[in-house]
One Martini backbone bead per residue (centre of mass of N, CA, C, O) as a GRO file, in nm:
protein
  207
    1MET     BB    1  -2.158  -1.831   0.160
    2SER     BB    2  -2.033  -1.858   0.456
    3GLY     BB    3  -1.939  -1.696   0.738
    4TYR     BB    4  -1.680  -1.862   0.783
    5GLU     BB    5  -1.555  -1.821   0.501
    6MET     BB    6  -1.551  -1.510   0.514
    7LEU     BB    7  -1.365  -1.494   0.759
    8LEU     BB    8  -1.120  -1.624   0.620
    9ILE     BB    9  -1.090  -1.411   0.400
   10LEU     BB   10  -1.047  -1.169   0.589
   11LEU     BB   11  -0.797  -1.282   0.727
   12GLY     BB   12  -0.623  -1.307   0.472
   13TRP     BB   13  -0.644  -1.008   0.394
   14ALA     BB   14  -0.508  -0.897   0.651
   15ILE     BB   15  -0.238  -1.045   0.625
   16ALA     BB   16  -0.162  -0.935   0.346
   17GLY     BB   17  -0.185  -0.628   0.421
   18GLY     BB   18   0.021  -0.655   0.685
   19SER     BB   19   0.246  -0.723   0.526
   20PRO     BB   20   0.535  -0.661   0.405
   21GLY     BB   21   0.544  -0.343   0.226
   22PRO     BB   22   0.498  -0.049   0.078
   23ALA     BB   23   0.257   0.038   0.253
   24THR     BB   24   0.366  -0.031   0.540
   25LEU     BB   25   0.626   0.131   0.513
   26ALA     BB   26   0.500   0.411   0.468
   27ILE     BB   27   0.337   0.426   0.728
   28SER     BB   28   0.556   0.371   0.940
   29GLY     BB   29   0.758   0.592   0.854
   30THR     BB   30   0.564   0.833   0.883
   31SER     BB   31   0.481   0.790   1.179
   32MET     BB   32   0.766   0.804   1.305
   33GLY     BB   33   0.863   1.085   1.163
   34MET     BB   34   0.559   1.266   1.182
   35GLY     BB   35   0.322   1.107   1.296
   36ARG     BB   36  -0.005   1.022   1.321
   37LEU     BB   37  -0.146   1.205   1.112
   38ALA     BB   38   0.042   1.137   0.879
   39GLY     BB   39  -0.005   0.830   0.880
   40LEU     BB   40  -0.316   0.851   0.829
   41ASN     BB   41  -0.295   0.993   0.557
   42MET     BB   42  -0.143   0.769   0.416
   43ALA     BB   43  -0.353   0.547   0.473
   44ALA     BB   44  -0.588   0.682   0.322
   45GLY     BB   45  -0.456   0.667   0.042
   46ILE     BB   46  -0.423   0.359   0.034
   47VAL     BB   47  -0.721   0.292   0.064
   48CYS     BB   48  -0.809   0.443  -0.189
   49GLY     BB   49  -0.640   0.277  -0.388
   50SER     BB   50  -0.779   0.009  -0.319
   51ALA     BB   51  -1.068   0.099  -0.393
   52ILE     BB   52  -1.020   0.149  -0.689
   53TRP     BB   53  -0.958  -0.150  -0.756
   54GLY     BB   54  -1.217  -0.272  -0.636
   55ILE     BB   55  -1.414  -0.125  -0.825
   56ALA     BB   56  -1.287  -0.213  -1.092
   57ALA     BB   57  -1.329  -0.517  -1.048
   58GLY     BB   58  -1.643  -0.500  -1.004
   59MET     BB   59  -1.669  -0.368  -1.314
   60GLY     BB   60  -1.446  -0.543  -1.499
   61MET     BB   61  -1.144  -0.438  -1.537
   62SER     BB   62  -0.981  -0.700  -1.514
   63ALA     BB   63  -1.069  -0.817  -1.790
   64VAL     BB   64  -0.949  -0.591  -1.960
   65MET     BB   65  -0.652  -0.627  -1.859
   66LEU     BB   66  -0.627  -0.923  -1.953
   67ALA     BB   67  -0.675  -0.841  -2.263
   68HIS     BB   68  -0.456  -0.593  -2.187
   69VAL     BB   69  -0.137  -0.623  -2.090
   70TRP     BB   70  -0.016  -0.336  -2.133
   71LEU     BB   71  -0.151  -0.210  -1.884
   72PHE     BB   72   0.024  -0.357  -1.679
   73GLU     BB   73   0.294  -0.248  -1.779
   74VAL     BB   74   0.248   0.047  -1.721
   75VAL     BB   75   0.194   0.015  -1.416
   76ARG     BB   76   0.453  -0.136  -1.345
   77TYR     BB   77   0.662   0.086  -1.423
   78ALA     BB   78   0.542   0.306  -1.247
   79GLY     BB   79   0.576   0.157  -0.977
   80ALA     BB   80   0.882   0.110  -0.989
   81ALA     BB   81   0.959   0.411  -1.011
   82TYR     BB   82   0.831   0.504  -0.742
   83LEU     BB   83   0.992   0.314  -0.553
   84LEU     BB   84   1.267   0.421  -0.638
   85TYR     BB   85   1.219   0.706  -0.538
   86LEU     BB   86   1.181   0.624  -0.239
   87ALA     BB   87   1.460   0.499  -0.207
   88VAL     BB   88   1.627   0.753  -0.267
   89LYS     BB   89   1.503   0.931  -0.049
   90SER     BB   90   1.587   0.754   0.192
   91ALA     BB   91   1.892   0.755   0.134
   92ARG     BB   92   1.933   1.061   0.166
   93ARG     BB   93   1.836   1.070   0.463
   94ALA     BB   94   2.050   0.865   0.575
   95LEU     BB   95   2.301   1.071   0.502
   96ARG     BB   96   2.170   1.257   0.710
   97PRO     BB   97   2.183   1.435   0.976
   98GLY     BB   98   1.949   1.408   1.200
   99LEU     BB   99   1.585   1.465   1.191
  100LEU     BB  100   1.452   1.648   0.964
  101GLU     BB  101   1.196   1.818   1.037
  102PRO     BB  102   1.150   2.037   0.814
  103ASN     BB  103   1.134   1.839   0.574
  104LEU     BB  104   0.900   1.660   0.671
  105GLN     BB  105   0.687   1.901   0.709
  106SER     BB  106   0.644   1.956   0.392
  107ASP     BB  107   0.435   1.729   0.419
  108GLY     BB  108   0.123   1.738   0.366
  109PRO     BB  109  -0.180   1.590   0.370
  110GLY     BB  110  -0.224   1.585   0.061
  111ARG     BB  111   0.052   1.463  -0.018
  112LEU     BB  112   0.030   1.205   0.148
  113PHE     BB  113  -0.226   1.099   0.020
  114PHE     BB  114  -0.117   1.084  -0.272
  115LYS     BB  115   0.110   0.886  -0.212
  116GLY     BB  116  -0.073   0.657  -0.121
  117VAL     BB  117  -0.224   0.620  -0.384
  118LEU     BB  118   0.024   0.558  -0.564
  119ILE     BB  119   0.118   0.298  -0.428
  120HIS     BB  120  -0.149   0.135  -0.518
  121VAL     BB  121  -0.211   0.215  -0.827
  122THR     BB  122   0.098   0.101  -0.904
  123ASN     BB  123  -0.028  -0.192  -0.839
  124PRO     BB  124  -0.119  -0.445  -1.056
  125LYS     BB  125  -0.195  -0.679  -0.838
  126ALA     BB  126  -0.440  -0.561  -0.691
  127ILE     BB  127  -0.669  -0.628  -0.895
  128LEU     BB  128  -0.620  -0.935  -0.880
  129SER     BB  129  -0.690  -0.969  -0.584
  130TRP     BB  130  -0.979  -0.875  -0.602
  131ALA     BB  131  -1.074  -1.074  -0.822
  132ALA     BB  132  -1.007  -1.333  -0.664
  133VAL     BB  133  -1.197  -1.282  -0.425
  134TYR     BB  134  -1.456  -1.260  -0.584
  135ALA     BB  135  -1.437  -1.549  -0.706
  136ILE     BB  136  -1.453  -1.690  -0.424
  137ALA     BB  137  -1.704  -1.531  -0.279
  138LEU     BB  138  -1.858  -1.542  -0.566
  139PRO     BB  139  -2.092  -1.643  -0.756
  140THR     BB  140  -2.226  -1.699  -1.039
  141GLY     BB  141  -2.435  -1.423  -1.104
  142THR     BB  142  -2.385  -1.199  -0.927
  143GLY     BB  143  -2.483  -0.922  -0.791
  144LEU     BB  144  -2.395  -0.601  -0.715
  145ALA     BB  145  -2.474  -0.601  -0.417
  146GLN     BB  146  -2.272  -0.831  -0.335
  147VAL     BB  147  -2.016  -0.701  -0.431
  148TRP     BB  148  -2.037  -0.447  -0.240
  149GLN     BB  149  -2.039  -0.609   0.021
  150VAL     BB  150  -1.756  -0.727  -0.007
  151PHE     BB  151  -1.611  -0.465  -0.043
  152ALA     BB  152  -1.684  -0.343   0.234
  153MET     BB  153  -1.538  -0.560   0.402
  154LEU     BB  154  -1.252  -0.533   0.280
  155ILE     BB  155  -1.208  -0.224   0.323
  156SER     BB  156  -1.246  -0.236   0.628
  157MET     BB  157  -1.001  -0.415   0.680
  158SER     BB  158  -0.794  -0.225   0.555
  159MET     BB  159  -0.842   0.007   0.750
  160ALA     BB  160  -0.763  -0.142   1.008
  161VAL     BB  161  -0.472  -0.203   0.923
  162PHE     BB  162  -0.358   0.079   0.826
  163PHE     BB  163  -0.447   0.249   1.072
  164GLY     BB  164  -0.305   0.070   1.276
  165TYR     BB  165  -0.022   0.140   1.182
  166GLY     BB  166  -0.039   0.443   1.241
  167VAL     BB  167  -0.079   0.410   1.548
  168LEU     BB  168   0.150   0.220   1.632
  169PHE     BB  169   0.404   0.391   1.493
  170SER     BB  170   0.320   0.661   1.681
  171SER     BB  171   0.425   0.581   1.928
  172PRO     BB  172   0.642   0.704   2.155
  173ARG     BB  173   0.839   0.466   2.170
  174ILE     BB  174   0.885   0.432   1.864
  175ALA     BB  175   0.963   0.725   1.804
  176ARG     BB  176   1.218   0.723   1.980
  177GLY     BB  177   1.360   0.496   1.828
  178TYR     BB  178   1.370   0.647   1.562
  179GLY     BB  179   1.534   0.892   1.662
  180ARG     BB  180   1.793   0.718   1.733
  181ALA     BB  181   1.762   0.536   1.432
  182ARG     BB  182   1.695   0.685   1.161
  183ARG     BB  183   1.919   0.608   0.954
  184TRP     BB  184   1.860   0.303   0.967
  185PHE     BB  185   1.571   0.313   0.876
  186GLU     BB  186   1.617   0.455   0.603
  187ALA     BB  187   1.802   0.239   0.490
  188GLY     BB  188   1.593   0.015   0.504
  189PHE     BB  189   1.383   0.149   0.321
  190ALA     BB  190   1.562   0.171   0.072
  191VAL     BB  191   1.600  -0.131   0.032
  192LEU     BB  192   1.298  -0.222   0.026
  193PHE     BB  193   1.207  -0.040  -0.207
  194GLY     BB  194   1.413  -0.149  -0.408
  195VAL     BB  195   1.320  -0.444  -0.402
  196ALA     BB  196   1.028  -0.388  -0.491
  197SER     BB  197   1.102  -0.268  -0.764
  198LEU     BB  198   1.258  -0.515  -0.873
  199LYS     BB  199   1.025  -0.717  -0.846
  200ILE     BB  200   0.835  -0.582  -1.049
  201LEU     BB  201   1.034  -0.591  -1.296
  202THR     BB  202   1.099  -0.924  -1.279
  203SER     BB  203   0.816  -1.005  -1.266
  204LYS     BB  204   0.552  -1.218  -1.358
  205LEU     BB  205   0.241  -1.197  -1.461
  206GLU     BB  206  -0.056  -1.377  -1.383
  207VAL     BB  207  -0.269  -1.357  -1.685
   0.00000   0.00000   0.00000
């Protein structure tokens, strides 16, 4: 594969990763409500979750999951349940007046990181995305060294996108806007997390 083709793959990966979804919603909401460090902790967890699926796909786990579709179903229902939990949590915050600073600060770095990991490892389509990119970027019979080289490039792009969200949405201007319209933001997050949960439950995996 030429450098130009790999560049196109990385660009597509960045666009897909940065498009609206559970991961970007979680990072932006955390960054606006709790600040840059909290947003970056959430982003780190999401990157870690993505890396877990990337390593699993590189080691052939995607083939195992394709052969045992029930594994996808377990992950799918777990992911839908977790997104529904996030939707309910956002809805409850939207119904409460004020900035809720004490409540938000109860989520420490470790908890935020773990939440980020859960968001990505409970998305069963993530491993299919990694496997699809490997199939496009790597010829048949490719050695492990080349697999990990592609993995390193893709996860680096994911880091740039997700950490970029953490920095962008923690800017003072955006944080002030969130402070003024917090309840509307939380209501929007509740709806979007709920829609994402419903989409996972109702969509059929192409396996």
